mmCIF file of C-alpha atoms in Angstrom:
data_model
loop_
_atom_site.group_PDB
_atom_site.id
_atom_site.type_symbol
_atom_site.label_atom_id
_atom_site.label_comp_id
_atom_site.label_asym_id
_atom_site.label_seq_id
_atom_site.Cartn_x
_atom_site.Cartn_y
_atom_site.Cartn_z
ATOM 1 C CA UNK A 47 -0.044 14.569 12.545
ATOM 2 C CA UNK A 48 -1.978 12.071 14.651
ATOM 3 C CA UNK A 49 -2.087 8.249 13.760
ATOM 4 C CA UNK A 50 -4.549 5.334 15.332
ATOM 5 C CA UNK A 51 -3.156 2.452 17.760
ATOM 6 C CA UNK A 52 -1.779 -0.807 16.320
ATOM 7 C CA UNK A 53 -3.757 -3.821 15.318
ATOM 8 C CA UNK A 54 -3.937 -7.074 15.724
ATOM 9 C CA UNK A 55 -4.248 -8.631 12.430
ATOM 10 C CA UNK A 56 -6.492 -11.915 12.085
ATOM 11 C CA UNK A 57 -4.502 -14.969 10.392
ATOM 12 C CA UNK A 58 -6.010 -16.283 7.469
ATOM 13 C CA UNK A 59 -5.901 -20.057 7.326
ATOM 14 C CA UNK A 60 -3.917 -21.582 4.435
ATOM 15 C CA UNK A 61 -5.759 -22.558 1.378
ATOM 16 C CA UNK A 62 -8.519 -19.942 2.153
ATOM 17 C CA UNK A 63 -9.219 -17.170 -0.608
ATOM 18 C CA UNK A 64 -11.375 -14.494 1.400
ATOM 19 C CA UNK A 65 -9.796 -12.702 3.535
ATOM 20 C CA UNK A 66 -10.955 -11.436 7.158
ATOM 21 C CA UNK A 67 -11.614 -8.516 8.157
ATOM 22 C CA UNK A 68 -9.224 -7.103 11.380
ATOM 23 C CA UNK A 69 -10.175 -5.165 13.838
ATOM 24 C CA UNK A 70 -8.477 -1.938 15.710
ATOM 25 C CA UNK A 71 -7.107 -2.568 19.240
ATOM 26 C CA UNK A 72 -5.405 -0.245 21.521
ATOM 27 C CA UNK A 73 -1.913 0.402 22.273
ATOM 28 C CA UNK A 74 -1.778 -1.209 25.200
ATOM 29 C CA UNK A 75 -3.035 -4.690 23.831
ATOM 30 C CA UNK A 76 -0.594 -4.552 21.655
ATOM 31 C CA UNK A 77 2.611 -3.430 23.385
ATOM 32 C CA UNK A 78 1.401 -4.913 27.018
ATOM 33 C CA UNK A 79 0.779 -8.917 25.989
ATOM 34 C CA UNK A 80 2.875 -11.026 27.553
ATOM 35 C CA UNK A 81 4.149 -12.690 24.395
ATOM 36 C CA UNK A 82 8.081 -12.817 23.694
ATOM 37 C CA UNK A 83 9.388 -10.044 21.173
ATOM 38 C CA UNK A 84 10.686 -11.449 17.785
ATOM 39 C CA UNK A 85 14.318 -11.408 19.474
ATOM 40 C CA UNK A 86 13.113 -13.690 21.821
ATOM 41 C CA UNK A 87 10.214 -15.912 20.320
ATOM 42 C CA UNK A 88 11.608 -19.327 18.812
ATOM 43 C CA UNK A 89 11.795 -19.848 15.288
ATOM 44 C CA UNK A 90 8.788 -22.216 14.062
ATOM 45 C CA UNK A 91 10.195 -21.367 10.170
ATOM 46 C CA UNK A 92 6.956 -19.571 9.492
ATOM 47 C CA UNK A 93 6.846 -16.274 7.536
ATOM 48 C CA UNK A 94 4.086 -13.794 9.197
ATOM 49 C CA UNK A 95 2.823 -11.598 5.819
ATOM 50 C CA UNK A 96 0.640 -8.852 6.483
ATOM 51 C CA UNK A 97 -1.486 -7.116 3.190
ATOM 52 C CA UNK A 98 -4.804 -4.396 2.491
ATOM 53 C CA UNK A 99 -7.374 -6.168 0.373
ATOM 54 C CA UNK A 100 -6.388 -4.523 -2.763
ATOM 55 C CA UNK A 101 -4.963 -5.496 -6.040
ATOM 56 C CA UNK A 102 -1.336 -3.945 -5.982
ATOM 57 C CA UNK A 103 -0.752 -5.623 -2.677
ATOM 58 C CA UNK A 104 -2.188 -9.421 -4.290
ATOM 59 C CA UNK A 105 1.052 -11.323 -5.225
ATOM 60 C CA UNK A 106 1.362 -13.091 -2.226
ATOM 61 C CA UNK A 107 -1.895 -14.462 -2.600
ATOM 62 C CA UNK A 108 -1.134 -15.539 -6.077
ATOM 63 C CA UNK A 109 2.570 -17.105 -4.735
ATOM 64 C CA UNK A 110 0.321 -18.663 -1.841
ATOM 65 C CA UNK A 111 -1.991 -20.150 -4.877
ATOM 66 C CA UNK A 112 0.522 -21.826 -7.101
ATOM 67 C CA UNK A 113 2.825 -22.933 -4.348
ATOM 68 C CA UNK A 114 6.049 -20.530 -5.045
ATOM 69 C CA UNK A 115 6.293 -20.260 -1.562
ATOM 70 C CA UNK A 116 6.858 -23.577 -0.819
ATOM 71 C CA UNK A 117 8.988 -24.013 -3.662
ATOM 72 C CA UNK A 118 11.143 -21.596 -2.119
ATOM 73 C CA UNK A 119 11.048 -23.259 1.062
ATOM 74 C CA UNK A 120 9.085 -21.088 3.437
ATOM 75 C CA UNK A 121 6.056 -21.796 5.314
ATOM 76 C CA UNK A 122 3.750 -18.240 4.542
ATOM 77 C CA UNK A 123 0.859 -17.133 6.882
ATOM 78 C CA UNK A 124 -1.152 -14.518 5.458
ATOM 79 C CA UNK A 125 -3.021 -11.886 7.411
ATOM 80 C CA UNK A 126 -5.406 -8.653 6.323
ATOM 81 C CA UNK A 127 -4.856 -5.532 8.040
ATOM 82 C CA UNK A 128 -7.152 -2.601 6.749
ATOM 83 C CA UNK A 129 -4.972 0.424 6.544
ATOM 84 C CA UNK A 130 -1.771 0.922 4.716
ATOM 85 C CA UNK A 131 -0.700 3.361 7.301
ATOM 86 C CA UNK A 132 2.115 1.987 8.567
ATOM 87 C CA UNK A 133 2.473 4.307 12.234
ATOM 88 C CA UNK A 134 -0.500 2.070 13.002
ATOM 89 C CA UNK A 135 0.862 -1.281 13.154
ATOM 90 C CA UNK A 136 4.457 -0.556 12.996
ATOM 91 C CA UNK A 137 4.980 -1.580 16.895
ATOM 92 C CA UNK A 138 3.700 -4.758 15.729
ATOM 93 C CA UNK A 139 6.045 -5.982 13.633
ATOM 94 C CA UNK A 140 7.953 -9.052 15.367
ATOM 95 C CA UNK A 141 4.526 -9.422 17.642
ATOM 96 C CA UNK A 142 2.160 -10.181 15.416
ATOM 97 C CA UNK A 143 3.711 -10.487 11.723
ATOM 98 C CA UNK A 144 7.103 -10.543 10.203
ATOM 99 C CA UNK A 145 6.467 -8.657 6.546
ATOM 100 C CA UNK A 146 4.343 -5.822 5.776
ATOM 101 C CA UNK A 147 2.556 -4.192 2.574
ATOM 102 C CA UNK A 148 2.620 0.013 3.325
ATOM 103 C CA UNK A 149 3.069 2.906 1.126
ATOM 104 C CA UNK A 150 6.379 4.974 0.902
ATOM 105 C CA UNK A 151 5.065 7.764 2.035
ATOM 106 C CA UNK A 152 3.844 5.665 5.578
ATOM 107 C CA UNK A 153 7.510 4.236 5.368
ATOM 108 C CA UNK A 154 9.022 7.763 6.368
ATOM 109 C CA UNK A 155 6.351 8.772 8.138
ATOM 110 C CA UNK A 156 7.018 5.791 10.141
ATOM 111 C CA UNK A 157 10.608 6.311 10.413
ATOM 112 C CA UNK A 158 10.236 10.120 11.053
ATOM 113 C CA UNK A 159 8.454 8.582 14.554
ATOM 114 C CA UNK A 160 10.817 6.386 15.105
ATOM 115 C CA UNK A 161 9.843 3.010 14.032
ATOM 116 C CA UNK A 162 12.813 0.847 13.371
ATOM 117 C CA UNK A 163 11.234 -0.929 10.019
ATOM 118 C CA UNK A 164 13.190 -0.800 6.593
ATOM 119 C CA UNK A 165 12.269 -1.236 3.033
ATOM 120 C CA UNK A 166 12.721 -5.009 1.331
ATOM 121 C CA UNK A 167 11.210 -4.864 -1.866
ATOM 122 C CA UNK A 168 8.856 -2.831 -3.913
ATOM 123 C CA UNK A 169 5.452 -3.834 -4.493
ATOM 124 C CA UNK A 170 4.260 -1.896 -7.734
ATOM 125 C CA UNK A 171 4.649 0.568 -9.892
ATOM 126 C CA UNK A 172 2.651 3.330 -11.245
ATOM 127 C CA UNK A 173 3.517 4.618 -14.571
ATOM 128 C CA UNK A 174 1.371 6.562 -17.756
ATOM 129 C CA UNK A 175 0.913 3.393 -19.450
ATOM 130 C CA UNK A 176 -1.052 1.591 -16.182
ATOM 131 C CA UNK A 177 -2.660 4.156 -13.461
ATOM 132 C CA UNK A 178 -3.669 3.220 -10.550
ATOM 133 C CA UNK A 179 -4.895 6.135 -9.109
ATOM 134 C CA UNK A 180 -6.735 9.317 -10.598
ATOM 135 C CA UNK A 181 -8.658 12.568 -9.370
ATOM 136 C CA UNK A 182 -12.353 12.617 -10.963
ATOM 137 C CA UNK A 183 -14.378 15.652 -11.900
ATOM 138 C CA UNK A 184 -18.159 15.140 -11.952
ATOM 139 C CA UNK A 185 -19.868 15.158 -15.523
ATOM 140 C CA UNK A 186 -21.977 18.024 -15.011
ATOM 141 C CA UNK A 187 -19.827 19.904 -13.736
ATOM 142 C CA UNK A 188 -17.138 22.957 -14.907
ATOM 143 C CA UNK A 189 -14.004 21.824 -13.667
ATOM 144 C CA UNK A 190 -11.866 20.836 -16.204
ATOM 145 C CA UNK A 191 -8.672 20.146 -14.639
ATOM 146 C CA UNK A 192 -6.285 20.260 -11.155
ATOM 147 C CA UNK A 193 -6.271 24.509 -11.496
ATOM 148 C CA UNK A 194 -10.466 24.272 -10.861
ATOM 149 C CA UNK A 195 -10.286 22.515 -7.659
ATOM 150 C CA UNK A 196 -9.765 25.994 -5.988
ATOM 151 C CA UNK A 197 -12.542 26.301 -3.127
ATOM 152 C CA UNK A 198 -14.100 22.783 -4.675
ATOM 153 C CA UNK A 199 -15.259 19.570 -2.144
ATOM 154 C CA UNK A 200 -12.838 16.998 -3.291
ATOM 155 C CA UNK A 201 -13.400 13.162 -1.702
ATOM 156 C CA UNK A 202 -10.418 11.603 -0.244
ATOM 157 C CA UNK A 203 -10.213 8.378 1.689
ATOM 158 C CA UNK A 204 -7.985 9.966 4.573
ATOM 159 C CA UNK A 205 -6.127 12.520 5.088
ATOM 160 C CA UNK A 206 -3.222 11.227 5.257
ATOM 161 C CA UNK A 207 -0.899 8.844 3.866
ATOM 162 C CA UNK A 208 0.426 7.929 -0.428
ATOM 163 C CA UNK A 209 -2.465 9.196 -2.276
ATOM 164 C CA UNK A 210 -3.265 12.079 0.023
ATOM 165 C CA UNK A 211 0.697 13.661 0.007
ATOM 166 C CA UNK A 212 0.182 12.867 -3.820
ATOM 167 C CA UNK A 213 -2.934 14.755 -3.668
ATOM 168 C CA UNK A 214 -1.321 17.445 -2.383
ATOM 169 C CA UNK A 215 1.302 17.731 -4.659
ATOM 170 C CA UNK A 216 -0.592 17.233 -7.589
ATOM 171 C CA UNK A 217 -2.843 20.927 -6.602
ATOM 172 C CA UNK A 218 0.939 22.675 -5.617
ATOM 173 C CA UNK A 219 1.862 21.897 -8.766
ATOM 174 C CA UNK A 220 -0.609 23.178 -10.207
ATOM 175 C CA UNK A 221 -0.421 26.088 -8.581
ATOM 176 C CA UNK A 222 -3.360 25.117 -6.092
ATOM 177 C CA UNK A 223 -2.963 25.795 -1.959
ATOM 178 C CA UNK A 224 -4.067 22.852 -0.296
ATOM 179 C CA UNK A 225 -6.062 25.059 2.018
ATOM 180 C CA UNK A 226 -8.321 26.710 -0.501
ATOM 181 C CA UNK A 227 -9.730 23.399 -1.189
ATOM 182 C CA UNK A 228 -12.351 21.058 1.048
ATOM 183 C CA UNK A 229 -10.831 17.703 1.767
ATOM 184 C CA UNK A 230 -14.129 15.206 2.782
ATOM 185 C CA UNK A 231 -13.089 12.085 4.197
ATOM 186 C CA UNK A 232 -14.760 9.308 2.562
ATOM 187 C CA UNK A 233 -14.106 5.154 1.859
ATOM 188 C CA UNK A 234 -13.672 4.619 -2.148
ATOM 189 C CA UNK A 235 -16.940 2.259 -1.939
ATOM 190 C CA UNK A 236 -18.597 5.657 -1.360
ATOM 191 C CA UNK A 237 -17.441 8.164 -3.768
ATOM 192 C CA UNK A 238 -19.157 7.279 -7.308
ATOM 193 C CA UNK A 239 -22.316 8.262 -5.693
ATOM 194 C CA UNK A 240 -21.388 11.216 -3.561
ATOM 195 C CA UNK A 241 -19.972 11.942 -7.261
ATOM 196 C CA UNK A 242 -23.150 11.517 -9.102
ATOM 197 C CA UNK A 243 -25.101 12.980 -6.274
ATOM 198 C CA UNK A 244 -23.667 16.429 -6.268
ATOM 199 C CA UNK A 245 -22.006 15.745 -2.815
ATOM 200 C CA UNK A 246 -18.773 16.131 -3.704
ATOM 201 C CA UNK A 247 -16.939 18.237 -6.596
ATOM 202 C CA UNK A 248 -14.449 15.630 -7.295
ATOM 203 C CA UNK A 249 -13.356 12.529 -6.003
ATOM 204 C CA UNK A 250 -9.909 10.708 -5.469
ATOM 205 C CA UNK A 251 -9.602 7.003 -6.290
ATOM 206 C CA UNK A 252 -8.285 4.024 -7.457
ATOM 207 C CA UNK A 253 -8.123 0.827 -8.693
ATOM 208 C CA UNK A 254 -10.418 -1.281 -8.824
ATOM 209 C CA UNK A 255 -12.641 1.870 -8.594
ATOM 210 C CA UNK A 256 -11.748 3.580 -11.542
ATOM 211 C CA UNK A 257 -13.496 1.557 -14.125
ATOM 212 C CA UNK A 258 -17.019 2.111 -12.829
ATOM 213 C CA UNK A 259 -16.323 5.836 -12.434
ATOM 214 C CA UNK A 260 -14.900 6.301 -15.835
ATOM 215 C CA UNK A 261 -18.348 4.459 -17.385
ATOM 216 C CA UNK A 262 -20.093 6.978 -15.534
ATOM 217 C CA UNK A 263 -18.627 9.717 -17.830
ATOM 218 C CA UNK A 264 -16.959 11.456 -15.281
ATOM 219 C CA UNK A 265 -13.966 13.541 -16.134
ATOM 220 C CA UNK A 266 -10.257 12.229 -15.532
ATOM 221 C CA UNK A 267 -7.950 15.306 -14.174
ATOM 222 C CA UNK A 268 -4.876 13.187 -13.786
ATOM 223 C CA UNK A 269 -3.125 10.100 -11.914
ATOM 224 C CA UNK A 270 -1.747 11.817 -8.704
ATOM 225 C CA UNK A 271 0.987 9.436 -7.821
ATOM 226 C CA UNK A 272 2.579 10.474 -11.213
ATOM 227 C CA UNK A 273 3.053 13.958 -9.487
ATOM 228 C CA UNK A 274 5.274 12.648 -7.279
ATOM 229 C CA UNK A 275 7.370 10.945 -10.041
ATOM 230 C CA UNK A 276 6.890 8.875 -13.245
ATOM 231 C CA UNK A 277 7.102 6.311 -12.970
ATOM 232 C CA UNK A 278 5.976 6.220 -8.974
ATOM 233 C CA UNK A 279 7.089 3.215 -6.724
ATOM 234 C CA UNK A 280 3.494 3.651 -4.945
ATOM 235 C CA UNK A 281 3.892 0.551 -2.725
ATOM 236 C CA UNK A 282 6.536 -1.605 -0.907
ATOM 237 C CA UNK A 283 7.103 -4.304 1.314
ATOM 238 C CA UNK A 284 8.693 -4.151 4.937
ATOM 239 C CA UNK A 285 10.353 -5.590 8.059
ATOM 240 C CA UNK A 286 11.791 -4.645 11.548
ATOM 241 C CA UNK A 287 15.339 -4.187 10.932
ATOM 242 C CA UNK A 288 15.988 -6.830 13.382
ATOM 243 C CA UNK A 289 13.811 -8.902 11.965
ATOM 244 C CA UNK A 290 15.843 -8.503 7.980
ATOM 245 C CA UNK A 291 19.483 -9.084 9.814
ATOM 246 C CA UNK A 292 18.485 -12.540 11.282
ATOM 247 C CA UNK A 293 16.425 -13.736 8.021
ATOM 248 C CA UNK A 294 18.159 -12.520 5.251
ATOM 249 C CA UNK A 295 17.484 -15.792 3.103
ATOM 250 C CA UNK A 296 13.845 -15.573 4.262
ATOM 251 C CA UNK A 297 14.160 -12.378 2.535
ATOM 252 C CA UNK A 298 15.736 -13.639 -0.585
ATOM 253 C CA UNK A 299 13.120 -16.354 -0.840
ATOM 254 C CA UNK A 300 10.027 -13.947 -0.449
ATOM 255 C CA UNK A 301 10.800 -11.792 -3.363
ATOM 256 C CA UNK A 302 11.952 -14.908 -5.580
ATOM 257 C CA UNK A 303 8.564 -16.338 -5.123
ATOM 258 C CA UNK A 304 6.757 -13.133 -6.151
ATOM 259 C CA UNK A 305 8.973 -12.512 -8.799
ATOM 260 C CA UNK A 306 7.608 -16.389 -9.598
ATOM 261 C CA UNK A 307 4.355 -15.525 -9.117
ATOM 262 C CA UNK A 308 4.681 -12.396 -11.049
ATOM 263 C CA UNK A 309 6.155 -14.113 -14.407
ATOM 264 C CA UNK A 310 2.949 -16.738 -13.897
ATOM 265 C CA UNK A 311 0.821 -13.950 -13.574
ATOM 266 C CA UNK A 312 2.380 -12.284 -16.849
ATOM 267 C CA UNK A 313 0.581 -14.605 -19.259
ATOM 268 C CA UNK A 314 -2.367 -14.843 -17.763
ATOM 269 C CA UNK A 315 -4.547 -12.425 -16.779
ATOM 270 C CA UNK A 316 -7.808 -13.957 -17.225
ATOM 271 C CA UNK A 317 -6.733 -16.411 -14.708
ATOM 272 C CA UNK A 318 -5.580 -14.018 -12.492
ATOM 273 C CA UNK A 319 -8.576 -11.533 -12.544
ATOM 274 C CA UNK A 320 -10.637 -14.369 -11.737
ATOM 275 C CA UNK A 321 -8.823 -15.415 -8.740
ATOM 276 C CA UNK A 322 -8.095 -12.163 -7.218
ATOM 277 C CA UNK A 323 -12.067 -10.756 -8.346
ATOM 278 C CA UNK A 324 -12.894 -14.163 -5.531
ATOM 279 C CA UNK A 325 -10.051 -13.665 -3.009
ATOM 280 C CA UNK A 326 -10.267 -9.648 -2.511
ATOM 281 C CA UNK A 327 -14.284 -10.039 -2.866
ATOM 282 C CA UNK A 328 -14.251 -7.315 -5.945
ATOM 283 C CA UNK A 329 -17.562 -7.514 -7.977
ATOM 284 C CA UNK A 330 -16.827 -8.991 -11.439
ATOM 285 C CA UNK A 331 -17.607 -6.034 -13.220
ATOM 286 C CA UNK A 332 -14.956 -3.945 -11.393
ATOM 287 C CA UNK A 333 -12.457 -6.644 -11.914
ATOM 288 C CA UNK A 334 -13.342 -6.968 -15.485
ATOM 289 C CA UNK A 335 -12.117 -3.743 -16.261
ATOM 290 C CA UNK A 336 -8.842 -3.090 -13.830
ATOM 291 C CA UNK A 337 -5.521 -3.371 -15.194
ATOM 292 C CA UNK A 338 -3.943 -5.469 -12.903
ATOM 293 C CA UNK A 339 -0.942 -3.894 -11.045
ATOM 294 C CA UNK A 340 2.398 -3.258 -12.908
ATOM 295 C CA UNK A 341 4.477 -5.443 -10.186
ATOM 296 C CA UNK A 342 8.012 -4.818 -9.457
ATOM 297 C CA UNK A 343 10.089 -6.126 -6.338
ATOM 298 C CA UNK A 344 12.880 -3.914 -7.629
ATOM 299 C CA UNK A 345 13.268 -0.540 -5.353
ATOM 300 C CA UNK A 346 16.095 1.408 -4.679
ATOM 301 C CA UNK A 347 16.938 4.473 -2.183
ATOM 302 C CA UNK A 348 16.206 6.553 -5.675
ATOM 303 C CA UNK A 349 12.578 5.605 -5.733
ATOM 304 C CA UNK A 350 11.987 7.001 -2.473
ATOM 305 C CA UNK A 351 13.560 9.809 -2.467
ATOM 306 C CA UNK A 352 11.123 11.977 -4.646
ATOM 307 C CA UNK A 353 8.498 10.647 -1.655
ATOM 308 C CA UNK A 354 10.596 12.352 0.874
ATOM 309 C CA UNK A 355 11.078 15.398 -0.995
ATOM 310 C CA UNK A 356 6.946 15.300 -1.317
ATOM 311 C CA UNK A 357 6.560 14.894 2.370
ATOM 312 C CA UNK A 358 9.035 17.628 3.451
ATOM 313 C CA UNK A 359 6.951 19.994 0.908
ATOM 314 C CA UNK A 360 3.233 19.038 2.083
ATOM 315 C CA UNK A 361 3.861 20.547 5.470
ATOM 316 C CA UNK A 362 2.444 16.830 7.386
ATOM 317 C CA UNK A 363 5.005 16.714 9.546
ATOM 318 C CA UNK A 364 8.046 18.928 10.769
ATOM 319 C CA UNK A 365 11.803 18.323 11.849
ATOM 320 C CA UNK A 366 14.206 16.081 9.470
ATOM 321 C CA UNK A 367 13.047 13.313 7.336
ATOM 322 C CA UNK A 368 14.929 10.168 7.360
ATOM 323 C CA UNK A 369 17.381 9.883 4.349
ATOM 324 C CA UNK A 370 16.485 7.440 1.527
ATOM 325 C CA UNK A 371 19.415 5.208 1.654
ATOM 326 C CA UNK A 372 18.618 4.617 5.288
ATOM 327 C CA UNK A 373 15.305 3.209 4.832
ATOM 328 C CA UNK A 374 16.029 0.445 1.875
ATOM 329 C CA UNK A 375 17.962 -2.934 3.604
ATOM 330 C CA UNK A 376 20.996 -3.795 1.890
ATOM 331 C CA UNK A 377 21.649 -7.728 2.440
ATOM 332 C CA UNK A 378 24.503 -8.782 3.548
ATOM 333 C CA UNK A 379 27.520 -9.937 0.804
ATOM 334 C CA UNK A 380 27.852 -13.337 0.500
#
């Protein structure tokens, strides 16, 4: 199981809505500058947040928007890093950011290599009544569910990572080998028409995606993520352990201003489709039509530990898994 070098993210000035785009530098850049660790740099008080331009990653933006941050005290920078793959920016945590969005299943992979990063709070949840994720079968075509996919061209956007292990899981369980089917790497942006087109068999996606596909008329063969459990925590937030021991109010003050954010968000969707269609530069259309995320700080070592079970089953990696009560941060009693 390879992974890319860390990155650098780009800091998005407060007050701005669109965020940048970062690019990939090598190891070397990241691990050989001559800036202080997090152990050693002094505290300015700022909070160094790190998200994908995606919806289920977005409350922070929204917390940034009404000011829940600084109702909680805390200064909040916000950066964009394009990959939820965690192994690829893990070695920067303490550098270049202090709190990360990833994906469980990056979170062990992570840990599995060594990365010393734990679990603060979830991100969102994935449950029957609000997918996020589903495998498409084109229109035309004769597959009717996950059993067809045998020997089929399926689109994925890596091949590795949340929606890939749930991929995988979802053919095992039903009764598909991964190997009898032809992963094609492609970005979601990509797959309605490679769909349409006859270029792939079936595609993988997700939200915001999923509305445009689904007025295609193409055929719905399940939410993957729901194969790993129902309901899925599909996303979290993390630190350097380090990093959670000496700011454990920082902590405490990041999830109470998404859980702010959250309740504002709650009765107002229209509001918040608006914003989030501007800030994560989705078209209206596809906006119009995604649910927004079912948010939920809440996670516990039980929501990870059907992820771990997944991973030990795909065959992605080899030798013991870290155990789920090691990778969620208990704070400290008061």
């Amino acid at each position: 199981m390879t992974f890319p070098a860390p990155i650098r993210p780009v800091h998005r000035p407060r007050g701005v809505t669109t965020l940048f785009t970062v690019l990939t530098l090598a190891t070397t850049t990241v691990m050989g500058c001559s800036a202080s660790p997090e152990d050693e740099r002094a505290e300015d008080g700022t909070v160094r947040v790190a998200l994908v331009d995606a919806a289920p990653p977005s409350l922070p933006l929204l917390a940034e928007r009404n000011g829940d941050f600084a109702d909680q005290g805390l200064d909040v920078e916000i950066s964009s890093h394009p990959s939820t793959r965690i192994a690829s920016f893990a070695a920067s945590l303490g550098w270049e950011y202090d709190i990360a969005w990833g994906t469980p299943a990056d979170v062990i992979a992570s840990a599995w290599q060594g990365h010393d990063i734990t679990v603060i709070a979830g991100s969102y949840t994935d449950r029957d009544e609000n997918q996020q994720g589903q495998i498409y079968a084109a229109e035309a075509g004769a597959i009717g569910s996950v059993t067809d996919l045998r020997g089929k061209r399926v689109a994925v956007p890596s091949l590795s990572g949340a929606l890939f292990l749930a991929v995988l899981t979802s053919l095992k369980r039903a009764g598909v080998d991964p190997e009898d089917v032809r992963f094609v790497q492609m970005p979601f942006s990509s797959m309605l028409g490679e769909l349409g087109s006859g270029g792939v068999d079936a595609i993988t996606t997700v939200q915001p995606y999923m509305g445009a596909v689904e007025a295609a008329g193409h055929r719905p063969l399940g939410d993957p993520f729901l194969s790993i459990d129902s309901p899925a925590t599909a996303g979290v937030w993390i630190t350097k352990r380090t990093w959670a021991e000496r700011n454990p109010r920082k902590i405490s003050s990041f999830v109470a201003a998404l859980n702010s954010a959250d309740r504002w968000a709650s009765s107002r969707e229209k509001e918040v489709r608006t914003f989030l269609s501007s800030a994560l530069e989705v078209p209206g259309k596809g906006a119009a039509s995604a649910p927004l995320p079912d948010w939920d700080t809440s996670v516990t070592p039980g929501a990870l530990a059907p992820w771990i079970e997944a991973m030990a089953s795909s065959g992605q990696v080899h030798g013991s898994l870290p155990k789920a009560e090691d990778l969620v941060w208990a704070p400290p009693e008061s």
